[in-house]
Every structure is written in structure tokens, then in C-alpha cells.
Amino acid sequence: MQTTIRQRFENIDYLDIALWVLRIVIIVAVLWGTVATILDNPYSTEQWLDFLIFGLAQGSLYALIALGYTLVYGVLLMINFAHGEFFMAGIFTATVFVAIPLDASGFTDRHPIWALLVIAVVAIATSMGIAVLTERVAYRPLRRAPRLVPLITAIGASFFWQYFFRGLYGSGITAFPDVALLKGSWTILGLEILKSQVVVIVASVLMLIGLYIFVMRTRMGKAMRAVSEDKDVAALMGIDVDRVIMITFAVGAAMAGAAGVLYALMYRQVHFFMGFFPGLKAFTAAVLGGIGSVPGAALGGLLLGLFESVGPCLFLEGLGITSPYQLKDVIAFTMLVLVLLVRPQGIMGERLAEKKA
Amino acid sequence: MKYSKALSILMLTVLLVSACAPKAAPFECTDAIGCVTIAPGDPVRIGYALVLSGPNESLGIDSRNGIEIAVGDHDTKVLEHPIELVGEDAMCSAEGGQTALTKLAADPSLIGIIGTNCSSAGEPASRIASDAGMVLLSPSNTAPSLTNPDLAWNPGYFRICHNDNIQGAAMAKYVYEELGARTAATIHDGSPYADQLQEVFANTFKEMGGTITAQEAVNVGDTDMRPILTTIAVGSPDFLYYPIFIPEGAQITRQAGDIAGLENTTLAGADGMYSPDFVEAAGDACEGMYISGPNLAFENPIYDHFLEVHLEKYGKTLSVFHAQAYDGTMMLLAAIEKVAVQDEDGTLHIGRQDIRDALYATKDFDGITGNLNCDQYGDCADPEIAVNQLQNGEYVPLWTYVP
């Protein structure tokens, strides 16, 4: 099936040409901007490194949330748009019922590590509970329905949880109490890095590794992979498919719950709508990395965070665009489009076999 | 056939006779843009479109309290008709203003609307209310464009609060003269309010001899402000002005302290962040920062009375645009009283253009916020700007400015 160069030229149509022109224009613009910024470098090395660290911290949050999208997609081929709400539900509940009372009683100041652990446990447990409940009530009855049906249900579930928690805790912004232990910064390798960001990056990396081991090395992980290959055959092999799916949701939500705690440590405020944008970005990250792939979600999240942080000043400032940070979402989504043009399955995604497509 | 002809002749006669009877001539609407007729006993309906949900809801609830107190002070009655309030959530966005006003403008019995809070909602709101022949009185749209005939002005639009041409200039003057800052940077969020206010500030600051090191922008909903703050830190400005709203403003306030190069930078925002909710969202980090806004130290018996009623009905917590909402409602009611034509049976006829004319002609209206006079483009305020500092979570006015 080798095609000669001549044949390939004959098969080119106008759409292909337009797409190639688009790619070249974007790449030239990015290179132009980058070179111009570097020539007229207004930033010191420390500042560039700061941008990188900020991006890594933000990116590891995206990565943690993206895992939930990717796991569920891997097993069910369904995009769970309510995932951002699992993220919000856990930390919002933990802030209202744990973090604020503990802070008021002075416990957080005396035993910050214990306080953080309790907050994390409550947040993760709530996220998991909400996820399992959503799966049981809203998704399981639709398991055999056409694929658009659970997708729309997920959007509905997302709205439901947003407004449920708004009704429960109010629509204002609730401040997450400061943890004195995590104020200030550490000097690591000559770099001043905020303590909260170190915690976010380290915790995320540990959780990513933990999840990878869980999926690749445990019996349950094996069962998940089996279900993702083929539900019916997995059931014939004696795997309780419903249980595996429930656990998949729970594991994804646990990651989201943990991401919620890390988010609160970095941004110190929670509100009912906080899950929407991170959820959207994490979904983007999951698609970017190759939806269905665990390392892909991690890589996609980190790349997205880095591009959002470094991109505006690196690519756009050199082009003379004022207030480039308003365009950071444009950069994120342009990157997504570019990657999908070249690799429709995402950076680490596998090509879909016929049975899945 | 015959009968019907006879009947019509009879009816015509009756009509002619009744027309010639020595009764008052029935009201005939000669108003250029139509009249509202209110039958005896029917309510006079007034709309409001404020931000009633989301992170900035404290601004809208505060204004709504002002409207309700004004209506209460009128004994919920105007010209023997009960007053009925119809409210919509205009949120703090153009889409919100569009939706709320489209809904309100569909109600032909509405005479006027109090709103909106955010200038972003105000731009579409002003256009829709104007097209529907209504008047829109805003307690808190401060963007200069709304009363600029070359930009977003529409007939029938009025505002009771200051124009940001004044607030921006006041802040620049305070920063340059009182704080001694010579370099400044600004951040806006793309909304007409923030964008125009920082522009006025920057232009005035430059005219006075200062240097603007950066004018940056964030998006509504952003949380990670550290990259943009790092960009701003390159110019190491003495002063950073971000007249935006509560969620993003709180994030900038919290994160600015983490950035190398901004340790000695004075932080400041404007009336969009003048709310106890901002203090809650920003935590300890907002201590010592400056917030400009209308001077709320009103000293007059109306305000004393207002505060008394407010304390009783809604508690102690005040945000920033309650007095303006009160004055706007009072102005609208006064205009209705002035122009309404009342039939013997109590039916009210209100000309829509008459209401506009009456409001444009407002002279020396005695309100909480001062002595109100409307100009030809609807700027009615008697503005006095205060620069406040946050001390122990309270907004403490330090300096005031009258143009």
C-alpha cells in the first residue's frame, strides 16, 4: 500500500492546504513571538523559573483532575462532565465543616499536619461519595443507552451538584483558612519556591505514581483494564463489571478530592462554581494527553499548566500584544487544536480499535 | 339586518350624546413614545435588575435593600396606587443584563427600572430599556461610556452614582500627591467598568508626571494570578491598581504578597471590591490596601433614618451602593408623581417621554447622596469620592475628593 510521492500530491485537496497554511502561520507566529521576547528579554532567569514553577503547580492540579476524566473514559467511553463538581463538592464540604471550625478552635495552629490530613480525608471521602452516588443514580441505568444520553446526563448532573451545593453553602466565596505551616517559601536549589506550591507538586506526583501502580500492578487495576478492553468478555471472565466501574469513579473522584484540597491550599478560597473552569481545563488536558491514558492525562495537565503560565509572556509579548494574560485560554486551546491536527488521538493516546470506535 | 342597522344608529347616537355630555374629556395619549395606563387599584410597577447571585451578590442585595427602603418610605404607595417591585437577576455580565432587561422590557406596565449594578450589564440594559421606552436608573454603573453620547449612551438612561472619570482621577491624585507614588501598574478584567476606570486612572497619573509601568488584564474566573503578577513585578511599580470585582480581586490581593518584586508595592482596588465579602475572600492579605469608592459618610437626616430602618430590616452589613439605589427610586417616584395624569376614578396615565423629561429636568433633588442634578446625558450624581484603607477588616475613609 505504499503511495508514491506523485500519488500523494494528487490526493491533496484545498482543505489540506488550508490546514497546512494554518499550522505554518501559527508556528511562525509562535516562533516570531518567542524570538522577539528572548531578544528583548525583560525577565530575569529567576522570573522565568518562577513562571515554570507556577505552571507546574497549576499543571499538576489539572493533571490530578484530568485523571478522573481519563479513567472514566477508559472504562466507559463516556465523558463525565460532572467531574469538576466532584472536585468542588469535596473541598467545599471540607472547608465548611472541617477547615473553618478547626481553624476557629485553634487546632490548625497547634497540629497543622493533623488538621490537613483530616481536611483531606473529609474532602476525598465526600468527593468519592458524590461520585459513587452520581454513578449509581444517574449513569448506571443508562449503561446500555446510546452514548449521547449519558453525556447529556453528565451535564445535567454537573448543574445539579453546582446548584445543590450553592443551596447548601451559599453562593458567595468562602475563604479557606490560612495554614501557618504553609506560609512563605523554601529555598530549593537556590530557587525560592512557595511552600504551598512545593506541597502541590510533590503531592500530585506521588498520587500520579500511586495511581499508575494501582492501575498497572493490582488485581483491581487489572480488572479495570479488562473492563476497558471489553465489558462483556470481562464479565464472562468473572469480573463484576458494575463494581469495577463504581471503583473507577471512586478512584477518579478521590484524585479530584485531593486536587480540591491542593487547590484550596494554593488559592485559599472555595465557591460553588469553582469546579467549572478547572474541570474544563482538565478535560482539555485529558484530550491533549490522549484520553484514556493515565500518563497521558498527567502529561497533558502539566503541559497545559506550563503553556498557560509561560505562553502569554513568551509567545505573545514579543508580538507586541498588550495584556497577553487575557489570552492564556486562547493559547491553551490553540495548543489543543494544533496537537489534535497532528495527532488526533492525543499525545499518548492509542489509536482506537474498531470495537471501541 | 334592519335591526342591526337601527341598533348601530342608536349606538352612535348614544355615543355622540355621551361625548357631548359635560364630563371631563377622556385622556388621550399624546406622548411621543407612549403611555402607561394604570387602572384604579392596580399597582404602579417598578422593575429592578441587579446582581443577585454569584460572588458579587452583596453589591446587588445592598442596592435592593435601598430600593425596598425607599418604597417603604413612600408607604408602598404612589398617587394612591400600591407600588409593586418586579426584580430580575442581571448578574455581573453583559449576558445577564441582556436577559434580565429583555424579560423586564417585555412587560408594558413597567415604567422604569432600577439597575444595573455592573457596567458590563448596564451597556445592553441601557439599550433595551431605552428601546422599550422605559427609564433605567443605575445605582452603581460607573463606566464613563454609559453617559458618553459617542459610546454607550441611550436616551432614558440615568445614573445616581459617580462617573469613573471622577473616581479614576481621584485615585490618581491621591496616589501621586498623598502616597507619593511615581510608578504605577494597573490590571483590569476586560469589563467596561474596570477597563475604563484603569484607563482614566492611568491617563491622569501620567498627566501628573507619573509613569505607568504596565497595563495588564485578567479574565473573569481566573485564579492563578502569579504569572501576571510576575510580569508586573518586572517594572517594580510603587502602586498597583486593580479596580475589578471580588473573586479575581481577592486572588490578586492574596497572591501579590508571594511575588518577588512586589513586596513594597501598594495595592488598591475600587468600589467593585467594596464589600464585606471581599474582606472575607481576601483574608488577612487585604489589610492595609486602599479601596476607592463613593464617600459613604453621608450626614443628613434621611441617611440617619435609612440606617435605622436598614438595621431593623436587614441588619448592620452594608456594601456600597444602597444610598444611590434609595435616591434613584425616590427620584423615579417623584417623577411619576409629577407627570401622572389622574382621572376622576383614579386611573393613572403616565407618559413615557414625560417621565424622561421630568428626570432630565431634575434640579436640586434632595437625596441621601447629596444634591442631585441630572445633566443632558443622565449623569445625576453629586459625587464625592473617598479613598478608604482596610484596617482590621473595616473600610476606613482616609481622604475625600470633590471634583
PDB file of N, CA, C and O in Angstrom, chain A residues 195-220:
ATOM      1  N   LYS A 195       5.919  27.420  49.661  1.00  0.00           N
ATOM      2  CA  LYS A 195       5.697  26.123  50.300  1.00  0.00           C
ATOM      3  C   LYS A 195       4.455  25.443  49.752  1.00  0.00           C
ATOM      4  O   LYS A 195       4.456  24.236  49.489  1.00  0.00           O
ATOM      5  N   SER A 196       3.405  26.230  49.557  1.00  0.00           N
ATOM      6  CA  SER A 196       2.161  25.604  49.097  1.00  0.00           C
ATOM      7  C   SER A 196       2.377  24.966  47.729  1.00  0.00           C
ATOM      8  O   SER A 196       1.861  23.883  47.455  1.00  0.00           O
ATOM      9  N   GLN A 197       3.209  25.602  46.889  1.00  0.00           N
ATOM     10  CA  GLN A 197       3.418  25.037  45.558  1.00  0.00           C
ATOM     11  C   GLN A 197       4.266  23.767  45.624  1.00  0.00           C
ATOM     12  O   GLN A 197       4.028  22.825  44.874  1.00  0.00           O
ATOM     13  N   VAL A 198       5.229  23.754  46.533  1.00  0.00           N
ATOM     14  CA  VAL A 198       6.019  22.532  46.698  1.00  0.00           C
ATOM     15  C   VAL A 198       5.091  21.388  47.095  1.00  0.00           C
ATOM     16  O   VAL A 198       5.150  20.287  46.531  1.00  0.00           O
ATOM     17  N   VAL A 199       4.212  21.670  48.064  1.00  0.00           N
ATOM     18  CA  VAL A 199       3.289  20.632  48.523  1.00  0.00           C
ATOM     19  C   VAL A 199       2.415  20.155  47.362  1.00  0.00           C
ATOM     20  O   VAL A 199       2.230  18.947  47.166  1.00  0.00           O
ATOM     21  N   VAL A 200       1.914  21.111  46.582  1.00  0.00           N
ATOM     22  CA  VAL A 200       1.033  20.744  45.477  1.00  0.00           C
ATOM     23  C   VAL A 200       1.768  19.848  44.483  1.00  0.00           C
ATOM     24  O   VAL A 200       1.272  18.786  44.100  1.00  0.00           O
ATOM     25  N   ILE A 201       2.985  20.252  44.109  1.00  0.00           N
ATOM     26  CA  ILE A 201       3.714  19.482  43.089  1.00  0.00           C
ATOM     27  C   ILE A 201       4.084  18.107  43.622  1.00  0.00           C
ATOM     28  O   ILE A 201       3.843  17.081  42.976  1.00  0.00           O
ATOM     29  N   VAL A 202       4.627  18.061  44.837  1.00  0.00           N
ATOM     30  CA  VAL A 202       5.070  16.776  45.388  1.00  0.00           C
ATOM     31  C   VAL A 202       3.877  15.835  45.575  1.00  0.00           C
ATOM     32  O   VAL A 202       3.905  14.670  45.159  1.00  0.00           O
ATOM     33  N   ALA A 203       2.800  16.372  46.173  1.00  0.00           N
ATOM     34  CA  ALA A 203       1.641  15.517  46.422  1.00  0.00           C
ATOM     35  C   ALA A 203       1.077  14.992  45.110  1.00  0.00           C
ATOM     36  O   ALA A 203       0.707  13.814  45.004  1.00  0.00           O
ATOM     37  N   SER A 204       1.031  15.851  44.086  1.00  0.00           N
ATOM     38  CA  SER A 204       0.481  15.401  42.817  1.00  0.00           C
ATOM     39  C   SER A 204       1.316  14.298  42.206  1.00  0.00           C
ATOM     40  O   SER A 204       0.787  13.296  41.740  1.00  0.00           O
ATOM     41  N   VAL A 205       2.624  14.495  42.232  1.00  0.00           N
ATOM     42  CA  VAL A 205       3.495  13.487  41.621  1.00  0.00           C
ATOM     43  C   VAL A 205       3.324  12.152  42.347  1.00  0.00           C
ATOM     44  O   VAL A 205       3.172  11.096  41.723  1.00  0.00           O
ATOM     45  N   LEU A 206       3.296  12.194  43.695  1.00  0.00           N
ATOM     46  CA  LEU A 206       3.120  10.948  44.449  1.00  0.00           C
ATOM     47  C   LEU A 206       1.813  10.266  44.076  1.00  0.00           C
ATOM     48  O   LEU A 206       1.759   9.054  43.875  1.00  0.00           O
ATOM     49  N   MET A 207       0.753  11.079  43.972  1.00  0.00           N
ATOM     50  CA  MET A 207      -0.549  10.474  43.670  1.00  0.00           C
ATOM     51  C   MET A 207      -0.587   9.899  42.259  1.00  0.00           C
ATOM     52  O   MET A 207      -1.177   8.847  42.035  1.00  0.00           O
ATOM     53  N   LEU A 208       0.067  10.608  41.331  1.00  0.00           N
ATOM     54  CA  LEU A 208       0.106  10.094  39.958  1.00  0.00           C
ATOM     55  C   LEU A 208       0.816   8.747  39.909  1.00  0.00           C
ATOM     56  O   LEU A 208       0.342   7.801  39.284  1.00  0.00           O
ATOM     57  N   ILE A 209       1.951   8.663  40.629  1.00  0.00           N
ATOM     58  CA  ILE A 209       2.693   7.399  40.641  1.00  0.00           C
ATOM     59  C   ILE A 209       1.831   6.321  41.303  1.00  0.00           C
ATOM     60  O   ILE A 209       1.714   5.196  40.808  1.00  0.00           O
ATOM     61  N   GLY A 210       1.202   6.693  42.421  1.00  0.00           N
ATOM     62  CA  GLY A 210       0.355   5.733  43.131  1.00  0.00           C
ATOM     63  C   GLY A 210      -0.747   5.204  42.224  1.00  0.00           C
ATOM     64  O   GLY A 210      -0.993   3.997  42.150  1.00  0.00           O
ATOM     65  N   LEU A 211      -1.359   6.089  41.492  1.00  0.00           N
ATOM     66  CA  LEU A 211      -2.457   5.655  40.625  1.00  0.00           C
ATOM     67  C   LEU A 211      -1.938   4.746  39.512  1.00  0.00           C
ATOM     68  O   LEU A 211      -2.571   3.741  39.177  1.00  0.00           O
ATOM     69  N   TYR A 212      -0.781   5.105  38.982  1.00  0.00           N
ATOM     70  CA  TYR A 212      -0.217   4.289  37.911  1.00  0.00           C
ATOM     71  C   TYR A 212       0.039   2.871  38.415  1.00  0.00           C
ATOM     72  O   TYR A 212      -0.295   1.884  37.751  1.00  0.00           O
ATOM     73  N   ILE A 213       0.600   2.775  39.626  1.00  0.00           N
ATOM     74  CA  ILE A 213       0.860   1.454  40.202  1.00  0.00           C
ATOM     75  C   ILE A 213      -0.460   0.722  40.416  1.00  0.00           C
ATOM     76  O   ILE A 213      -0.587  -0.467  40.120  1.00  0.00           O
ATOM     77  N   PHE A 214      -1.455   1.470  40.921  1.00  0.00           N
ATOM     78  CA  PHE A 214      -2.763   0.842  41.171  1.00  0.00           C
ATOM     79  C   PHE A 214      -3.332   0.238  39.885  1.00  0.00           C
ATOM     80  O   PHE A 214      -3.811  -0.896  39.875  1.00  0.00           O
ATOM     81  N   VAL A 215      -3.243   1.006  38.804  1.00  0.00           N
ATOM     82  CA  VAL A 215      -3.851   0.522  37.558  1.00  0.00           C
ATOM     83  C   VAL A 215      -3.025  -0.616  36.948  1.00  0.00           C
ATOM     84  O   VAL A 215      -3.568  -1.576  36.414  1.00  0.00           O
ATOM     85  N   MET A 216      -1.700  -0.525  37.048  1.00  0.00           N
ATOM     86  CA  MET A 216      -0.861  -1.495  36.350  1.00  0.00           C
ATOM     87  C   MET A 216      -0.527  -2.724  37.191  1.00  0.00           C
ATOM     88  O   MET A 216      -0.199  -3.773  36.651  1.00  0.00           O
ATOM     89  N   ARG A 217      -0.538  -2.595  38.517  1.00  0.00           N
ATOM     90  CA  ARG A 217       0.021  -3.676  39.320  1.00  0.00           C
ATOM     91  C   ARG A 217      -0.988  -4.415  40.209  1.00  0.00           C
ATOM     92  O   ARG A 217      -0.679  -5.475  40.721  1.00  0.00           O
ATOM     93  N   THR A 218      -2.156  -3.861  40.453  1.00  0.00           N
ATOM     94  CA  THR A 218      -3.067  -4.534  41.383  1.00  0.00           C
ATOM     95  C   THR A 218      -4.116  -5.335  40.609  1.00  0.00           C
ATOM     96  O   THR A 218      -4.312  -5.146  39.406  1.00  0.00           O
ATOM     97  N   ARG A 219      -4.789  -6.227  41.366  1.00  0.00           N
ATOM     98  CA  ARG A 219      -5.855  -7.029  40.752  1.00  0.00           C
ATOM     99  C   ARG A 219      -6.973  -6.143  40.237  1.00  0.00           C
ATOM    100  O   ARG A 219      -7.498  -6.331  39.147  1.00  0.00           O
ATOM    101  N   MET A 220      -7.327  -5.138  41.090  1.00  0.00           N
ATOM    102  CA  MET A 220      -8.416  -4.249  40.689  1.00  0.00           C
ATOM    103  C   MET A 220      -8.031  -3.457  39.444  1.00  0.00           C
ATOM    104  O   MET A 220      -8.847  -3.248  38.542  1.00  0.00           O
TER     105      MET A 220
END
